[in-house]
Amino acid sequence: MSSVRRRIIVTGGAGFLGSHLCERLIGGGADVLCVDNYFTGRKENVASLLPLPQFEAMRHDITHPLFVEVDEIYNLACPASPIHYQFDPVQTTKTSVIGAINMLGLAKRLKARIFQASTSEVYGDPNLHPQPESYRGNVNPIGPRACYDEGKRCAETLFFDYFRQHQLKIRVARIFNTYGPRMHPNDGRVVSNFIVQALRGAPITLYGDGTQTRAFCYVDDLVDGFVKLMAAPDTITGPINLGNPVETSIVELAGLVIELTGSRSKIVPRSLPVDDPVQRCPDITEAERILG
Ligand SMILES: NC(=O)c1ccc[n+]([C@@H]2O[C@H](COP(=O)([O-])OP(=O)(O)OC[C@H]3O[C@@H](n4cnc5c(N)ncnc54)[C@H](O)[C@@H]3O)[C@@H](O)[C@H]2O)c1
């Protein structure tokens, strides 16, 4: 018999990060099953993969159990931008928590490795900079962002309980702001927001005074980190920060976008949303040490 190809599920595979990951895994010789309910994902994101025999797309909501046979699971399903995750906050928590339980149950039955797309939002509005993995965070459990932050925190709890209780092979990545092609144009995230506003010649909306900083990672670099973490020895569970540690202030980003697009847009101030962190920057010492 010829060598058997790895079969991999990517939940949220039709989303921004998921579609890049599907491409990368197929390029690496795997068969990919993309599982998505198309809440924020789009078929166009995986249109180039649909004709390939190595790729299969399945419309499914991970809050319901799934029975398939695979070797590895990447769990990315969850709306990631505040506009989308606050649209139906109860569903957001269900996707993070019940979705994790369903995917962990599948991994347990199949003895499959499972990767969780966690987030820097588990650190909340941090009072430590940059944030190492040991930092426990400053999260408001009852605010409008809690459905996402606490949902993701609970998902991490479940991953580590399945690891301790059932010896599951887990990998937990805490993803920091990432940008690149196929970000949803209307999802309110700052890079896509500014670029779309600049291209339309519309006012560039700057929340607060713009001195708050973010650290932006390019999608290909992030996906490298995913694949390396999954390929690492099973003793490496994470959580591990993945992102770019170079900070940019939001006002600097606005200026850069205006310059690069040659736009005539003007910057207009808006008040800062509730619980919006003032600074967010990963400490990636662990990723550098373990994943190179
Ligand atoms: N992009 C970032 O900067 C970033 C940062 C931190 C964490 N993350 C995490 O990475 C993952 C992917 O984020 P993204 O930026 O690609 O967002 P995205 O919204 O583009 O992708 C999420 C995908 O999950 C799907 N989905 C949502 N709920 C689902 C459900 N119940 N069942 C099945 N599919 C469902 C959506 O349709 C979409 O295709 C998310 O888990 C997010 O929390 C992303």
Short mmCIF file of C-alpha atoms and ligand atoms in Angstrom, two decimals:
data_model
loop_
_atom_site.label_atom_id
_atom_site.label_comp_id
_atom_site.label_asym_id
_atom_site.label_seq_id
_atom_site.Cartn_x
_atom_site.Cartn_y
_atom_site.Cartn_z
CA MET A 1 0.00 0.00 0.00
CA SER A 2 1.27 3.49 -0.78
CA SER A 3 2.01 5.77 2.17
CA VAL A 4 -1.16 7.05 3.80
CA ARG A 5 -1.72 10.82 3.67
CA ARG A 6 -2.44 12.67 6.87
CA ARG A 7 -6.06 13.73 7.18
CA ILE A 8 -6.57 17.00 8.97
CA ILE A 9 -9.66 18.93 10.07
CA VAL A 10 -9.54 22.70 10.13
CA THR A 11 -12.58 24.11 11.93
CA GLY A 12 -13.21 27.69 10.83
CA GLY A 13 -11.34 26.72 7.66
CA ALA A 14 -13.26 29.17 5.46
CA GLY A 15 -12.25 32.13 7.63
CA PHE A 16 -9.26 34.44 7.33
CA LEU A 17 -6.64 32.38 9.17
CA GLY A 18 -8.31 29.04 8.47
CA SER A 19 -8.20 29.42 4.70
CA HIS A 20 -4.46 30.21 4.78
CA LEU A 21 -3.89 27.21 7.03
CA CYS A 22 -5.86 24.90 4.68
CA GLU A 23 -3.67 26.04 1.79
CA ARG A 24 -0.50 25.48 3.77
CA LEU A 25 -1.51 21.98 4.91
CA ILE A 26 -2.48 20.89 1.40
CA GLY A 27 0.82 22.31 0.13
CA GLY A 28 2.51 20.13 2.76
CA GLY A 29 0.88 16.99 1.34
CA ALA A 30 -2.10 16.53 3.68
CA ASP A 31 -5.79 15.94 2.98
CA VAL A 32 -7.89 18.70 4.54
CA LEU A 33 -11.48 18.70 5.72
CA CYS A 34 -12.62 22.29 6.19
CA VAL A 35 -15.49 22.52 8.69
CA ASP A 36 -17.28 25.84 8.83
CA ASN A 37 -20.78 27.25 9.41
CA TYR A 38 -19.95 30.34 7.26
CA PHE A 39 -20.90 32.78 10.02
CA THR A 40 -17.93 35.00 9.18
CA GLY A 41 -16.15 32.67 6.76
CA ARG A 42 -16.73 32.79 3.02
CA LYS A 43 -16.65 30.15 0.33
CA GLU A 44 -14.57 32.56 -1.79
CA ASN A 45 -11.77 32.17 0.75
CA VAL A 46 -11.37 28.52 -0.22
CA ALA A 47 -12.56 28.77 -3.83
CA SER A 48 -9.13 27.90 -5.21
CA LEU A 49 -9.03 24.75 -3.06
CA LEU A 50 -12.52 23.43 -3.85
CA PRO A 51 -11.54 21.67 -7.12
CA LEU A 52 -8.67 19.81 -5.45
CA PRO A 53 -9.17 16.15 -4.52
CA GLN A 54 -7.16 16.76 -1.32
CA PHE A 55 -9.74 19.30 -0.11
CA GLU A 56 -13.26 18.87 1.17
CA ALA A 57 -15.55 21.53 2.62
CA MET A 58 -18.33 20.68 5.07
CA ARG A 59 -20.98 23.08 6.36
CA HIS A 60 -21.21 22.29 10.05
CA ASP A 61 -21.59 24.18 13.32
CA ILE A 62 -19.09 22.86 15.87
CA THR A 63 -21.54 23.40 18.72
CA HIS A 64 -22.97 20.11 17.42
CA PRO A 65 -20.99 16.85 17.64
CA LEU A 66 -19.08 15.71 14.58
CA PHE A 67 -18.12 12.15 13.72
CA VAL A 68 -15.36 11.86 11.13
CA GLU A 69 -12.02 10.06 10.91
CA VAL A 70 -8.92 12.26 10.98
CA ASP A 71 -5.35 12.31 12.32
CA GLU A 72 -5.11 15.94 13.43
CA ILE A 73 -7.54 18.71 14.38
CA TYR A 74 -6.93 22.46 14.17
CA ASN A 75 -9.74 24.21 16.07
CA LEU A 76 -10.05 27.74 14.70
CA ALA A 77 -13.83 28.12 14.53
CA CYS A 78 -14.93 31.26 16.36
CA PRO A 79 -15.74 34.78 15.18
CA ALA A 80 -12.64 36.83 15.98
CA SER A 81 -13.51 40.48 15.53
CA PRO A 82 -15.47 42.38 18.23
CA ILE A 83 -18.27 43.33 15.79
CA HIS A 84 -18.82 39.70 14.89
CA TYR A 85 -18.34 38.05 18.28
CA GLN A 86 -20.61 40.62 19.98
CA PHE A 87 -23.36 40.13 17.35
CA ASP A 88 -24.57 36.96 19.13
CA PRO A 89 -22.52 36.72 22.33
CA VAL A 90 -24.26 33.59 23.60
CA GLN A 91 -23.42 31.77 20.37
CA THR A 92 -19.81 33.02 20.69
CA THR A 93 -19.43 31.44 24.11
CA LYS A 94 -21.14 28.26 22.87
CA THR A 95 -18.75 28.05 19.92
CA SER A 96 -15.71 28.42 22.18
CA VAL A 97 -16.87 26.15 24.98
CA ILE A 98 -19.26 23.56 23.50
CA GLY A 99 -17.24 23.63 20.27
CA ALA A 100 -14.07 22.82 22.23
CA ILE A 101 -15.84 19.99 24.09
CA ASN A 102 -17.01 18.49 20.79
CA MET A 103 -13.60 18.75 19.13
CA LEU A 104 -11.78 17.44 22.22
CA GLY A 105 -14.22 14.52 22.36
CA LEU A 106 -13.44 13.76 18.72
CA ALA A 107 -9.68 13.98 19.40
CA LYS A 108 -10.05 11.67 22.38
CA ARG A 109 -11.93 9.03 20.38
CA LEU A 110 -9.41 9.20 17.51
CA LYS A 111 -6.30 9.73 19.67
CA ALA A 112 -5.64 12.67 17.36
CA ARG A 113 -3.48 15.70 18.05
CA ILE A 114 -5.54 18.82 18.59
CA PHE A 115 -4.57 22.48 18.21
CA GLN A 116 -6.52 25.34 19.78
CA ALA A 117 -6.51 28.86 18.32
CA SER A 118 -6.55 30.79 21.57
CA THR A 119 -5.95 34.49 21.75
CA SER A 120 -4.08 37.33 23.36
CA GLU A 121 -7.53 38.40 24.60
CA VAL A 122 -7.11 35.85 27.41
CA TYR A 123 -4.80 38.51 28.92
CA GLY A 124 -7.66 41.05 28.85
CA ASP A 125 -6.48 44.63 29.42
CA PRO A 126 -3.03 43.65 30.65
CA ASN A 127 -1.09 45.45 33.34
CA LEU A 128 2.14 43.71 32.34
CA HIS A 129 4.03 44.41 29.08
CA PRO A 130 4.91 42.50 27.02
CA GLN A 131 2.76 39.56 28.09
CA PRO A 132 4.50 36.26 28.81
CA GLU A 133 2.46 33.02 28.88
CA SER A 134 2.69 32.93 32.69
CA TYR A 135 0.71 36.18 33.00
CA ARG A 136 -2.83 35.35 34.15
CA GLY A 137 -4.55 38.33 32.67
CA ASN A 138 -6.88 41.14 33.66
CA VAL A 139 -10.24 40.21 32.19
CA ASN A 140 -13.66 41.68 32.94
CA PRO A 141 -15.93 38.61 33.19
CA ILE A 142 -19.18 40.54 32.65
CA GLY A 143 -18.24 43.09 29.97
CA PRO A 144 -19.19 43.05 26.29
CA ARG A 145 -15.91 41.34 25.31
CA ALA A 146 -16.29 38.58 27.92
CA CYS A 147 -18.16 36.21 25.58
CA TYR A 148 -14.96 35.99 23.57
CA ASP A 149 -12.27 36.41 26.26
CA GLU A 150 -13.86 34.15 28.85
CA GLY A 151 -15.03 31.68 26.19
CA LYS A 152 -11.45 31.31 25.00
CA ARG A 153 -10.18 31.07 28.59
CA CYS A 154 -12.66 28.29 29.32
CA ALA A 155 -11.62 26.52 26.11
CA GLU A 156 -8.00 26.58 27.35
CA THR A 157 -9.19 25.11 30.67
CA LEU A 158 -10.92 22.29 28.79
CA PHE A 159 -7.83 21.59 26.69
CA PHE A 160 -5.65 21.28 29.79
CA ASP A 161 -8.23 19.15 31.63
CA TYR A 162 -8.41 16.75 28.66
CA PHE A 163 -4.60 16.71 28.66
CA ARG A 164 -4.41 15.86 32.39
CA GLN A 165 -7.44 13.59 32.55
CA HIS A 166 -7.24 11.79 29.20
CA GLN A 167 -3.61 12.35 28.13
CA LEU A 168 -4.73 14.11 24.97
CA LYS A 169 -2.03 15.51 22.68
CA ILE A 170 -2.86 19.20 22.86
CA ARG A 171 -1.30 22.34 21.42
CA VAL A 172 -2.58 25.73 22.58
CA ALA A 173 -1.47 28.86 20.71
CA ARG A 174 -2.28 32.36 21.97
CA ILE A 175 -2.55 34.36 18.78
CA PHE A 176 -1.84 38.09 18.71
CA ASN A 177 -3.17 40.55 16.08
CA THR A 178 -2.64 39.15 12.62
CA TYR A 179 -3.30 40.75 9.25
CA GLY A 180 -3.16 39.77 5.60
CA PRO A 181 -5.25 39.00 2.51
CA ARG A 182 -8.85 37.81 3.06
CA MET A 183 -9.48 39.70 6.26
CA HIS A 184 -13.17 40.53 6.26
CA PRO A 185 -13.43 44.12 4.92
CA ASN A 186 -16.19 45.09 7.38
CA ASP A 187 -15.10 43.35 10.53
CA GLY A 188 -13.93 46.48 12.29
CA ARG A 189 -10.38 45.27 12.88
CA VAL A 190 -7.98 48.15 12.70
CA VAL A 191 -5.76 47.15 9.74
CA SER A 192 -8.64 46.27 7.40
CA ASN A 193 -10.68 49.22 8.69
CA PHE A 194 -7.99 51.77 7.91
CA ILE A 195 -7.14 50.29 4.51
CA VAL A 196 -10.79 50.16 3.40
CA GLN A 197 -11.43 53.71 4.66
CA ALA A 198 -8.28 55.00 2.94
CA LEU A 199 -9.13 53.33 -0.38
CA ARG A 200 -12.66 54.76 -0.27
CA GLY A 201 -11.34 58.22 0.64
CA ALA A 202 -13.53 58.02 3.75
CA PRO A 203 -12.53 59.48 7.14
CA ILE A 204 -10.10 57.27 9.06
CA THR A 205 -11.71 56.61 12.44
CA LEU A 206 -9.18 56.74 15.24
CA TYR A 207 -10.41 55.43 18.59
CA GLY A 208 -9.04 57.33 21.58
CA ASP A 209 -5.95 59.44 20.99
CA GLY A 210 -4.27 56.73 18.92
CA THR A 211 -1.37 56.25 21.32
CA GLN A 212 -2.63 52.76 22.19
CA THR A 213 -0.36 50.19 20.58
CA ARG A 214 -0.79 46.85 18.87
CA ALA A 215 1.78 44.44 17.45
CA PHE A 216 0.82 43.11 14.02
CA CYS A 217 1.90 39.75 12.61
CA TYR A 218 1.68 38.80 8.93
CA VAL A 219 -0.56 35.78 8.30
CA ASP A 220 2.10 33.58 6.62
CA ASP A 221 4.40 33.95 9.63
CA LEU A 222 1.58 33.04 11.99
CA VAL A 223 0.63 29.94 9.96
CA ASP A 224 4.31 28.87 10.09
CA GLY A 225 3.99 28.99 13.86
CA PHE A 226 0.80 26.85 13.80
CA VAL A 227 2.39 24.13 11.69
CA LYS A 228 5.63 24.11 13.72
CA LEU A 229 3.73 23.91 16.98
CA MET A 230 1.63 20.99 15.72
CA ALA A 231 4.82 19.19 14.56
CA ALA A 232 6.62 19.77 17.89
CA PRO A 233 7.02 16.86 20.34
CA ASP A 234 3.90 15.98 22.34
CA THR A 235 5.51 17.33 25.52
CA ILE A 236 5.03 20.82 24.04
CA THR A 237 1.44 21.68 24.94
CA GLY A 238 1.69 25.46 25.13
CA PRO A 239 0.09 27.80 25.84
CA ILE A 240 2.49 29.58 23.58
CA ASN A 241 2.29 33.16 22.34
CA LEU A 242 2.41 33.56 18.55
CA GLY A 243 2.73 37.03 17.07
CA ASN A 244 5.07 39.85 16.22
CA PRO A 245 6.62 41.64 19.20
CA VAL A 246 7.17 44.94 17.36
CA GLU A 247 4.68 47.53 18.63
CA THR A 248 3.04 50.15 16.46
CA SER A 249 0.81 52.91 17.76
CA ILE A 250 -2.58 53.14 16.10
CA VAL A 251 -1.96 56.72 14.99
CA GLU A 252 1.31 55.60 13.36
CA LEU A 253 -0.56 52.82 11.55
CA ALA A 254 -3.15 55.32 10.29
CA GLY A 255 -0.36 57.52 8.92
CA LEU A 256 1.34 54.57 7.24
CA VAL A 257 -1.89 53.44 5.56
CA ILE A 258 -2.57 56.98 4.26
CA GLU A 259 0.97 57.20 2.92
CA LEU A 260 0.98 53.78 1.24
CA THR A 261 -2.44 54.17 -0.35
CA GLY A 262 -1.82 57.81 -1.34
CA SER A 263 -5.24 58.53 0.15
CA ARG A 264 -6.69 61.99 0.89
CA SER A 265 -8.58 60.63 3.89
CA LYS A 266 -8.46 62.65 7.08
CA ILE A 267 -8.08 61.13 10.54
CA VAL A 268 -11.14 61.68 12.76
CA PRO A 269 -11.18 60.89 16.49
CA ARG A 270 -13.80 58.61 18.12
CA SER A 271 -14.21 57.58 21.77
CA LEU A 272 -12.44 54.41 22.89
CA PRO A 273 -14.70 51.29 23.11
CA VAL A 274 -15.34 49.66 26.53
CA ASP A 275 -12.51 47.41 27.77
CA ASP A 276 -10.31 48.17 24.77
CA PRO A 277 -6.74 47.39 25.86
CA VAL A 278 -4.25 50.29 25.71
CA GLN A 279 -1.27 48.12 24.90
CA ARG A 280 -0.94 44.60 23.59
CA CYS A 281 2.39 43.01 22.77
CA PRO A 282 3.51 39.39 22.92
CA ASP A 283 6.56 38.10 24.69
CA ILE A 284 7.58 35.42 22.16
CA THR A 285 10.65 34.10 24.01
CA GLU A 286 8.98 30.67 24.29
CA ALA A 287 8.07 30.52 20.59
CA GLU A 288 11.62 31.52 19.64
CA ARG A 289 13.10 28.93 22.00
CA ILE A 290 10.81 26.02 21.08
CA LEU A 291 9.82 26.70 17.46
CA GLY A 292 12.78 28.73 16.28
N1 LIG B 1 -6.97 37.06 13.30
C1 LIG B 1 -6.44 37.33 14.48
O1 LIG B 1 -5.72 38.33 14.61
C2 LIG B 1 -6.70 36.42 15.64
C3 LIG B 1 -6.13 36.78 16.88
C4 LIG B 1 -6.35 35.95 17.98
C5 LIG B 1 -7.07 34.78 17.83
N2 LIG B 1 -7.61 34.45 16.63
C6 LIG B 1 -8.38 33.19 16.55
O2 LIG B 1 -8.12 32.51 15.35
C7 LIG B 1 -9.31 31.89 14.87
C8 LIG B 1 -9.59 32.33 13.44
O3 LIG B 1 -9.74 33.75 13.40
P1 LIG B 1 -9.93 34.56 12.03
O4 LIG B 1 -9.25 35.85 12.20
O5 LIG B 1 -9.60 33.68 10.90
O6 LIG B 1 -11.50 34.85 12.11
P2 LIG B 1 -12.65 34.56 11.03
O7 LIG B 1 -13.91 35.13 11.60
O8 LIG B 1 -12.22 34.98 9.68
O9 LIG B 1 -12.73 32.97 11.05
C9 LIG B 1 -13.50 32.22 11.97
C10 LIG B 1 -14.18 31.11 11.20
O10 LIG B 1 -14.93 30.29 12.11
C11 LIG B 1 -16.21 30.05 11.53
N3 LIG B 1 -17.14 29.76 12.64
C12 LIG B 1 -17.57 30.60 13.60
N4 LIG B 1 -18.39 29.96 14.44
C13 LIG B 1 -18.46 28.67 14.01
C14 LIG B 1 -19.14 27.51 14.48
N5 LIG B 1 -19.94 27.54 15.57
N6 LIG B 1 -19.00 26.35 13.80
C15 LIG B 1 -18.21 26.30 12.67
N7 LIG B 1 -17.54 27.37 12.18
C16 LIG B 1 -17.67 28.54 12.86
C17 LIG B 1 -16.54 31.31 10.77
O11 LIG B 1 -17.53 31.14 9.80
C18 LIG B 1 -15.17 31.64 10.17
O12 LIG B 1 -14.96 30.98 8.94
C19 LIG B 1 -10.42 32.27 15.84
O13 LIG B 1 -10.61 31.21 16.76
C20 LIG B 1 -9.88 33.47 16.56
O14 LIG B 1 -10.38 33.57 17.86
C21 LIG B 1 -7.44 35.26 15.53
#
